[in-house]
Short mmCIF file of C-alpha atoms in Angstrom, two decimals:
data_model
loop_
_atom_site.label_atom_id
_atom_site.label_comp_id
_atom_site.label_asym_id
_atom_site.label_seq_id
_atom_site.Cartn_x
_atom_site.Cartn_y
_atom_site.Cartn_z
CA MET A 1 0.00 0.00 0.00
CA ASN A 2 2.76 2.38 0.96
CA GLY A 3 4.56 1.55 -2.30
CA THR A 4 1.70 2.77 -4.41
CA ILE A 5 1.70 6.29 -2.92
CA PRO A 6 5.03 7.34 -4.48
CA GLN A 7 3.83 5.89 -7.80
CA CYS A 8 0.63 7.96 -7.62
CA LYS A 9 2.61 11.06 -6.74
CA SER A 10 4.94 10.41 -9.65
CA SER A 11 2.03 9.88 -12.06
CA LEU A 12 0.33 13.05 -10.80
CA LYS A 13 3.55 14.98 -11.25
CA SER A 14 3.86 13.66 -14.82
CA ILE A 15 0.29 14.67 -15.60
CA MET A 16 0.89 18.17 -14.19
CA THR A 17 4.06 18.45 -16.26
CA ILE A 18 2.21 17.40 -19.41
CA LYS A 19 -0.58 19.90 -18.73
CA LYS A 20 2.00 22.61 -18.13
CA ASN A 21 3.77 21.75 -21.38
CA VAL A 22 0.47 21.69 -23.28
CA ALA A 23 -0.43 25.09 -21.83
CA THR A 24 2.99 26.47 -22.79
CA VAL A 25 2.74 25.10 -26.32
CA SER A 26 -0.81 26.46 -26.64
CA ILE A 27 0.34 29.92 -25.56
CA ILE A 28 3.25 29.79 -28.01
CA LEU A 29 0.91 28.69 -30.82
CA LEU A 30 -1.58 31.43 -29.93
CA ILE A 31 1.15 34.08 -29.92
CA THR A 32 2.53 32.71 -33.20
CA MET A 33 -0.93 32.81 -34.80
CA MET A 34 -1.47 36.37 -33.56
CA MET A 35 1.90 37.45 -34.93
CA ALA A 36 1.19 35.68 -38.24
CA GLY A 37 -2.20 37.39 -38.40
CA LEU A 38 -0.62 40.77 -37.72
CA ALA A 39 2.04 40.11 -40.35
CA GLU A 40 -0.67 39.08 -42.83
CA LEU A 41 -2.61 42.29 -42.10
CA CYS A 42 0.50 44.45 -42.51
CA ALA A 43 1.40 42.67 -45.76
CA TYR A 44 -2.14 43.19 -47.06
CA VAL A 45 -2.07 46.91 -46.26
CA PHE A 46 1.39 47.31 -47.81
CA THR A 47 0.55 45.47 -51.04
CA ALA A 48 -2.80 47.26 -51.39
CA LYS A 49 -1.07 50.62 -50.91
CA ALA A 50 1.58 49.70 -53.49
CA GLN A 51 -1.09 48.67 -56.01
CA LEU A 52 -2.97 51.92 -55.43
CA GLU A 53 0.20 53.97 -55.92
CA ALA A 54 1.07 52.00 -59.05
CA SER A 55 -2.34 52.73 -60.57
CA SER A 56 -2.26 56.42 -59.66
CA THR A 57 -1.92 59.05 -62.34
CA PRO A 58 1.51 60.77 -62.24
CA LYS A 59 1.43 64.35 -61.01
CA ASP A 60 3.02 65.70 -64.20
CA LEU A 61 0.17 64.38 -66.36
CA PRO A 62 -3.52 65.32 -66.51
CA SER A 63 -5.77 63.77 -63.87
CA LEU A 64 -8.43 61.32 -64.96
CA ASP A 65 -11.82 62.71 -65.92
CA PRO A 66 -15.03 61.23 -64.43
CA GLU A 67 -15.59 58.94 -67.44
CA GLN A 68 -12.09 57.50 -67.14
CA LEU A 69 -12.58 56.94 -63.43
CA GLU A 70 -15.80 55.05 -64.19
CA PHE A 71 -13.94 53.05 -66.84
CA PHE A 72 -11.36 51.88 -64.31
CA THR A 73 -14.07 50.97 -61.82
CA GLU A 74 -15.69 48.77 -64.47
CA TYR A 75 -12.30 47.53 -65.64
CA GLN A 76 -11.79 45.77 -62.30
CA GLY A 77 -14.46 43.30 -63.40
CA THR A 78 -12.34 42.29 -66.40
CA ALA A 79 -8.97 42.28 -64.66
CA ASN A 80 -8.90 38.54 -63.89
CA ILE A 81 -7.84 37.45 -67.38
CA PRO A 82 -7.58 33.65 -67.81
CA TYR A 83 -4.76 31.68 -69.40
CA LYS A 84 -5.12 30.92 -73.10
CA SER A 85 -3.05 28.42 -75.06
CA HIS A 86 -0.57 29.82 -77.61
CA VAL A 87 -1.14 33.48 -76.67
CA GLY A 88 -0.62 33.39 -72.88
CA TRP A 89 -3.88 35.04 -71.84
CA GLN A 90 -7.06 36.39 -73.40
CA SER A 91 -9.93 38.46 -72.01
CA LYS A 92 -13.07 36.60 -71.03
CA GLU A 93 -16.56 37.60 -72.11
CA PHE A 94 -17.76 40.75 -70.38
CA HIS A 95 -20.64 43.17 -70.89
CA GLY A 96 -20.68 46.57 -69.23
CA ARG A 97 -21.38 50.22 -69.90
CA TYR A 98 -17.86 51.07 -71.07
CA ILE A 99 -16.29 47.69 -71.79
CA ASN A 100 -17.79 44.90 -73.87
CA ILE A 101 -15.87 41.76 -74.81
CA THR A 102 -17.24 38.95 -76.96
CA GLY A 103 -17.02 35.25 -76.21
CA LYS A 104 -14.03 35.13 -78.57
CA GLY A 105 -12.16 37.68 -76.47
CA LEU A 106 -12.66 40.57 -78.90
CA ARG A 107 -13.20 44.13 -77.67
CA ALA A 108 -16.40 45.51 -79.17
CA THR A 109 -16.13 47.94 -82.08
CA GLY A 110 -18.96 49.95 -83.50
CA SER A 111 -20.49 48.97 -86.82
CA PRO A 112 -20.08 51.51 -89.62
CA VAL A 113 -23.17 53.60 -90.30
CA LYS A 114 -22.78 52.76 -93.97
CA SER A 115 -19.96 50.43 -94.97
CA ASN A 116 -17.89 51.65 -97.91
CA THR A 117 -16.72 48.13 -98.73
CA ALA A 118 -17.08 44.51 -97.74
CA HIS A 119 -13.42 44.48 -96.72
CA THR A 120 -12.47 44.35 -93.04
CA ILE A 121 -9.56 45.87 -91.13
CA HIS A 122 -8.10 43.49 -88.52
CA PHE A 123 -6.29 45.32 -85.70
CA PHE A 124 -3.71 43.59 -83.49
CA GLY A 125 -1.68 45.02 -80.63
CA GLY A 126 -1.42 45.53 -76.89
CA SER A 127 -3.41 47.59 -74.43
CA THR A 128 -3.22 50.86 -76.39
CA MET A 129 -4.90 49.29 -79.41
CA TRP A 130 -7.26 47.36 -77.11
CA GLY A 131 -8.43 50.68 -75.68
CA TYR A 132 -7.10 50.76 -72.13
CA GLY A 133 -8.59 53.78 -70.37
CA VAL A 134 -11.40 54.49 -72.85
CA ARG A 135 -14.83 53.09 -73.55
CA ASP A 136 -15.46 50.81 -76.54
CA ASP A 137 -16.23 53.62 -78.96
CA GLY A 138 -13.06 55.50 -77.92
CA ALA A 139 -10.64 52.72 -78.89
CA ILE A 140 -8.59 53.13 -82.07
CA PRO A 141 -10.45 50.46 -84.15
CA SER A 142 -13.85 51.98 -83.28
CA LEU A 143 -12.68 55.50 -84.13
CA PHE A 144 -11.16 54.20 -87.36
CA THR A 145 -14.49 52.62 -88.33
CA LYS A 146 -16.37 55.81 -87.51
CA ARG A 147 -13.94 57.86 -89.58
CA THR A 148 -13.66 55.58 -92.64
CA GLY A 149 -16.86 53.54 -92.77
CA LEU A 150 -14.77 50.35 -92.91
CA ASN A 151 -15.52 47.29 -90.79
CA SER A 152 -12.99 46.76 -87.98
CA ILE A 153 -12.17 43.88 -85.65
CA ASN A 154 -10.17 44.52 -82.49
CA TYR A 155 -7.96 41.48 -81.78
CA ALA A 156 -5.69 43.43 -79.41
CA GLU A 157 -5.13 42.30 -75.83
CA LEU A 158 -3.76 43.84 -72.66
CA ALA A 159 0.05 43.69 -72.38
CA TRP A 160 0.51 41.59 -75.52
CA THR A 161 3.72 41.64 -77.53
CA ASN A 162 3.77 41.22 -81.30
CA ARG A 163 4.70 37.53 -81.01
CA GLN A 164 1.40 36.96 -79.17
CA SER A 165 -0.38 38.91 -81.91
CA LEU A 166 1.34 36.71 -84.49
CA ASN A 167 0.10 33.60 -82.69
CA ARG A 168 -3.45 34.93 -82.62
CA LEU A 169 -3.20 35.80 -86.30
CA VAL A 170 -2.28 32.18 -87.02
CA SER A 171 -5.32 30.99 -85.04
CA ASN A 172 -7.63 33.38 -86.92
CA LEU A 173 -6.00 33.27 -90.35
CA SER A 174 -9.09 31.77 -92.00
CA GLU A 175 -11.01 34.93 -91.07
CA ILE A 176 -8.68 37.10 -93.17
CA GLN A 177 -10.24 37.50 -96.62
CA LYS A 178 -8.84 38.73 -99.92
CA GLY A 179 -8.74 42.52 -99.96
CA ASP A 180 -8.79 42.84 -96.15
CA SER A 181 -6.07 44.68 -94.25
CA VAL A 182 -4.23 43.54 -91.12
CA VAL A 183 -2.61 46.06 -88.79
CA PHE A 184 0.04 45.21 -86.18
CA TYR A 185 0.48 48.15 -83.79
CA ASP A 186 3.59 47.39 -81.75
CA GLY A 187 6.74 48.63 -80.08
CA TYR A 188 6.20 49.65 -76.49
CA ASN A 189 5.47 46.27 -74.85
CA ASP A 190 8.00 44.48 -77.03
CA ALA A 191 10.80 46.81 -75.98
CA VAL A 192 9.90 47.21 -72.31
CA TYR A 193 9.38 43.51 -71.55
CA GLY A 194 12.16 42.31 -73.83
CA CYS A 195 14.73 44.55 -72.15
CA TYR A 196 14.52 42.93 -68.71
CA PRO A 197 17.42 40.56 -67.90
CA GLY A 198 17.16 37.36 -69.92
CA MET A 199 13.76 38.33 -71.36
CA VAL A 200 14.48 38.94 -75.06
CA GLY A 201 11.42 37.63 -76.88
CA ALA A 202 9.47 37.07 -73.65
CA HIS A 203 5.98 38.31 -72.85
CA ALA A 204 4.88 40.17 -69.72
CA ARG A 205 3.92 37.13 -67.65
CA GLU A 206 6.76 34.71 -68.32
CA GLN A 207 8.16 35.01 -64.79
CA GLN A 208 4.67 34.82 -63.25
CA ILE A 209 3.85 31.61 -65.14
CA ASN A 210 7.23 30.09 -64.27
CA ASP A 211 6.60 30.82 -60.60
CA ALA A 212 3.16 29.21 -60.78
CA LEU A 213 4.57 26.11 -62.45
CA SER A 214 7.46 25.86 -59.99
CA VAL A 215 5.04 24.54 -57.33
CA THR A 216 5.43 21.10 -58.95
CA SER A 217 9.02 20.92 -57.70
CA TYR A 218 7.66 20.90 -54.15
CA THR A 219 4.96 18.29 -54.72
CA PRO A 220 6.45 14.89 -55.59
CA TYR A 221 3.12 13.22 -54.69
CA GLY A 222 0.97 15.36 -56.97
CA ARG A 223 -1.90 17.78 -56.47
CA HIS A 224 -3.56 15.72 -53.73
CA SER A 225 -0.54 15.72 -51.42
CA LEU A 226 -0.55 17.61 -48.12
CA LEU A 227 2.53 19.53 -49.24
CA PHE A 228 0.72 20.74 -52.35
CA GLY A 229 -2.20 21.91 -50.24
CA LEU A 230 0.06 23.78 -47.83
CA THR A 231 1.97 25.38 -50.70
CA ALA A 232 -1.27 26.44 -52.39
CA PHE A 233 -2.52 27.93 -49.09
CA VAL A 234 0.69 29.91 -48.56
CA ARG A 235 0.51 31.28 -52.11
CA GLU A 236 -2.92 32.77 -51.35
CA THR A 237 -1.67 34.87 -48.43
CA SER A 238 -0.79 38.56 -48.51
CA ILE A 239 2.61 37.71 -47.05
CA TYR A 240 3.38 35.62 -50.13
CA ALA A 241 2.00 38.41 -52.34
CA LEU A 242 4.39 40.82 -50.63
CA TYR A 243 7.25 38.40 -51.19
CA GLU A 244 6.34 38.17 -54.89
CA GLN A 245 6.10 41.95 -55.10
CA ILE A 246 9.57 42.38 -53.60
CA LYS A 247 10.99 39.66 -55.88
CA SER A 248 9.32 41.20 -58.91
CA ARG A 249 10.77 44.59 -58.10
CA ARG A 250 14.18 43.00 -57.83
CA VAL A 251 13.81 41.40 -61.27
CA HIS A 252 11.61 44.02 -62.98
CA GLN A 253 12.68 47.24 -61.31
CA PRO A 254 11.14 50.19 -63.16
CA ASP A 255 13.82 52.48 -61.71
CA SER A 256 16.67 50.15 -62.68
CA HIS A 257 18.70 50.42 -65.86
CA SER A 258 17.45 48.59 -68.93
CA ASP A 259 19.43 45.65 -70.29
CA CYS A 260 19.03 47.33 -73.67
CA THR A 261 21.63 49.94 -72.78
CA ASN A 262 23.78 47.11 -74.12
CA HIS A 263 23.46 47.59 -77.89
CA VAL A 264 23.66 43.81 -78.51
CA THR A 265 20.54 43.24 -76.39
CA ALA A 266 18.74 46.22 -77.92
CA GLU A 267 19.38 44.91 -81.42
CA ALA A 268 18.28 41.40 -80.41
CA VAL A 269 14.96 42.78 -79.13
CA SER A 270 14.53 44.75 -82.35
CA ASP A 271 15.33 41.70 -84.50
CA PHE A 272 12.70 39.66 -82.66
CA ILE A 273 10.04 42.28 -83.41
CA ILE A 274 11.09 42.61 -87.06
CA ASN A 275 11.09 38.84 -87.62
CA ASN A 276 7.57 38.56 -86.20
CA TRP A 277 6.41 41.28 -88.58
CA ARG A 278 8.01 39.46 -91.51
CA ALA A 279 6.25 36.21 -90.58
CA ALA A 280 2.91 37.99 -90.15
CA GLU A 281 3.30 39.73 -93.50
CA GLN A 282 3.88 36.44 -95.32
CA LEU A 283 0.82 34.87 -93.70
CA VAL A 284 -1.40 37.84 -94.49
CA LYS A 285 -0.24 38.10 -98.09
CA SER A 286 -0.92 34.38 -98.53
CA ARG A 287 -4.57 35.30 -97.94
CA GLY A 288 -4.49 38.07 -100.55
CA ALA A 289 -4.72 40.77 -97.87
CA ASN A 290 -2.68 43.88 -97.06
CA PHE A 291 -0.36 44.10 -94.07
CA TYR A 292 0.81 47.12 -92.06
CA CYS A 293 3.37 46.96 -89.26
CA ILE A 294 3.08 50.13 -87.20
CA LEU A 295 5.70 51.36 -84.72
CA GLN A 296 3.58 53.07 -82.10
CA PRO A 297 4.40 56.43 -80.51
CA SER A 298 5.45 56.73 -76.87
CA SER A 299 5.72 59.75 -74.61
CA PHE A 300 9.29 58.64 -73.88
CA PHE A 301 10.28 59.04 -77.52
CA THR A 302 8.47 62.30 -78.24
CA GLU A 303 7.71 64.37 -75.16
CA ARG A 304 10.75 62.99 -73.30
CA LEU A 305 8.90 62.71 -70.02
CA ASN A 306 11.43 61.49 -67.48
CA PRO A 307 9.85 60.43 -64.18
CA LYS A 308 12.51 58.58 -62.18
CA THR A 309 10.27 55.59 -61.52
CA THR A 310 10.27 54.60 -65.19
CA LEU A 311 14.00 54.65 -65.96
CA HIS A 312 13.86 51.09 -67.33
CA ASP A 313 11.00 51.91 -69.70
CA ILE A 314 12.60 55.13 -70.91
CA GLU A 315 15.91 53.47 -71.68
CA SER A 316 14.21 50.47 -73.32
CA ILE A 317 12.21 52.64 -75.72
CA THR A 318 14.99 55.09 -76.54
CA GLU A 319 17.55 52.31 -77.10
CA VAL A 320 15.40 49.82 -79.05
CA TYR A 321 13.29 52.15 -81.22
CA PRO A 322 16.22 53.38 -83.38
CA TYR A 323 17.08 49.76 -84.25
CA ILE A 324 13.44 49.04 -85.15
CA ILE A 325 13.29 52.15 -87.34
CA ARG A 326 16.51 51.25 -89.11
CA ALA A 327 15.51 47.62 -89.77
CA GLY A 328 11.85 48.45 -90.38
CA SER A 329 12.74 50.78 -93.24
CA ASN A 330 13.53 47.65 -95.26
CA LEU A 331 10.03 46.23 -94.77
CA SER A 332 7.25 47.09 -97.21
CA CYS A 333 4.75 46.97 -94.33
CA PHE A 334 6.54 49.44 -92.07
CA VAL A 335 4.87 52.66 -90.92
CA ASP A 336 6.86 54.71 -88.41
CA LEU A 337 4.62 56.62 -86.00
CA SER A 338 7.28 56.76 -83.28
CA ARG A 339 7.67 60.53 -83.59
CA LEU A 340 4.02 61.32 -84.19
CA LYS A 341 3.30 64.43 -82.18
CA ILE A 342 0.61 63.79 -79.62
CA PRO A 343 0.00 66.57 -77.08
CA LYS A 344 1.05 65.73 -73.55
CA GLU A 345 -2.50 66.13 -72.26
CA HIS A 346 -3.65 63.26 -74.51
CA TYR A 347 -1.47 60.78 -72.62
CA PHE A 348 -3.31 59.75 -69.47
CA ASP A 349 -0.27 57.92 -68.13
CA ILE A 350 3.48 58.01 -68.64
CA GLN A 351 3.54 55.01 -70.95
CA ALA A 352 1.73 54.84 -74.28
CA HIS A 353 -1.94 54.84 -73.26
CA LEU A 354 -3.97 57.62 -74.78
CA THR A 355 -7.21 59.42 -74.10
CA ARG A 356 -9.99 59.32 -76.66
CA GLU A 357 -8.53 62.49 -78.19
CA GLY A 358 -5.13 60.83 -78.50
CA ASN A 359 -6.70 57.78 -80.11
CA GLU A 360 -8.47 60.09 -82.57
CA ILE A 361 -5.06 61.29 -83.74
CA ILE A 362 -3.88 57.70 -84.25
CA ALA A 363 -7.11 56.68 -86.03
CA GLY A 364 -6.89 59.72 -88.31
CA THR A 365 -3.28 58.93 -89.18
CA LEU A 366 -4.08 55.27 -89.89
CA ALA A 367 -7.07 56.28 -92.04
CA LYS A 368 -4.65 58.10 -94.36
CA THR A 369 -2.35 55.06 -94.48
CA ILE A 370 -4.54 51.96 -94.72
CA GLU A 371 -6.10 50.99 -98.03
#
């Protein structure tokens, strides 16, 4: 009987120790969760602030008018653009007051009041041709149709380079008819994205897609593994978004020097653009249609706006454009609009995006050029 008392005391002591350890671990876990929650909140605030600042209009350019502000409010509904084979991404169907996109990913263009011909003008390009910042009827293809009475189709897409346009042309080649005209409106995206380190010929989301695919290296047991689930969860947090933002700034620093200050890289970027134009021209001519490769204007090349936060973009445009102009002069399709004078107030940002009035200038110039 006496021998069992020490055993009971020992067992009781062990239980108390376990409870104490459990309590300690619980407190540590609680503190850790609170700190993680605070870190997540701080990361969310920081990334949201950075996104707001990035989307703000620079102080040296005109502020957005009420219609443009409404456009950007509606634009948020189209911002989640899905992946699309061969072209990287393509807008999904959307119907709004300012933005309308068909099931084929085409931005709406107005029909001519009275068509002068059965021929159609097929426009390809990035966000400027797509009509970023303006309603459907303020995009270049719509204004061109209104001015000329010719049917227009807007194949352009946000942030596309001319290789992506070439790929879409291939996919839609059967829609190009004899007597039609195809317009590639390029330059800005091709130079800016191509001039990041190791990115010659790349599109805007190459690094983003690589990062998304890299999750497979952490999941040897496939998508149903616990590790995959944990990795997917982490990638949805604001902390991870902050990490990606910091990493992206390190790789794609707008205030860093462009790789195209090296003339070899600048010429390689130019050659890539020129070769895509050549390929597109051959395809279009095989359909009995006309082809125009347009070098688009940029505020960096005309107005010489020099905000410090866009050093990379400025250097990319000013270094690559001369090579494009030199090589493009040997192409029958080439139309150089790089030095087209567009008043500063018609740029609503420091890149290449134009107001409706700026797009009117482009549409008017193209109307004099395109058959």
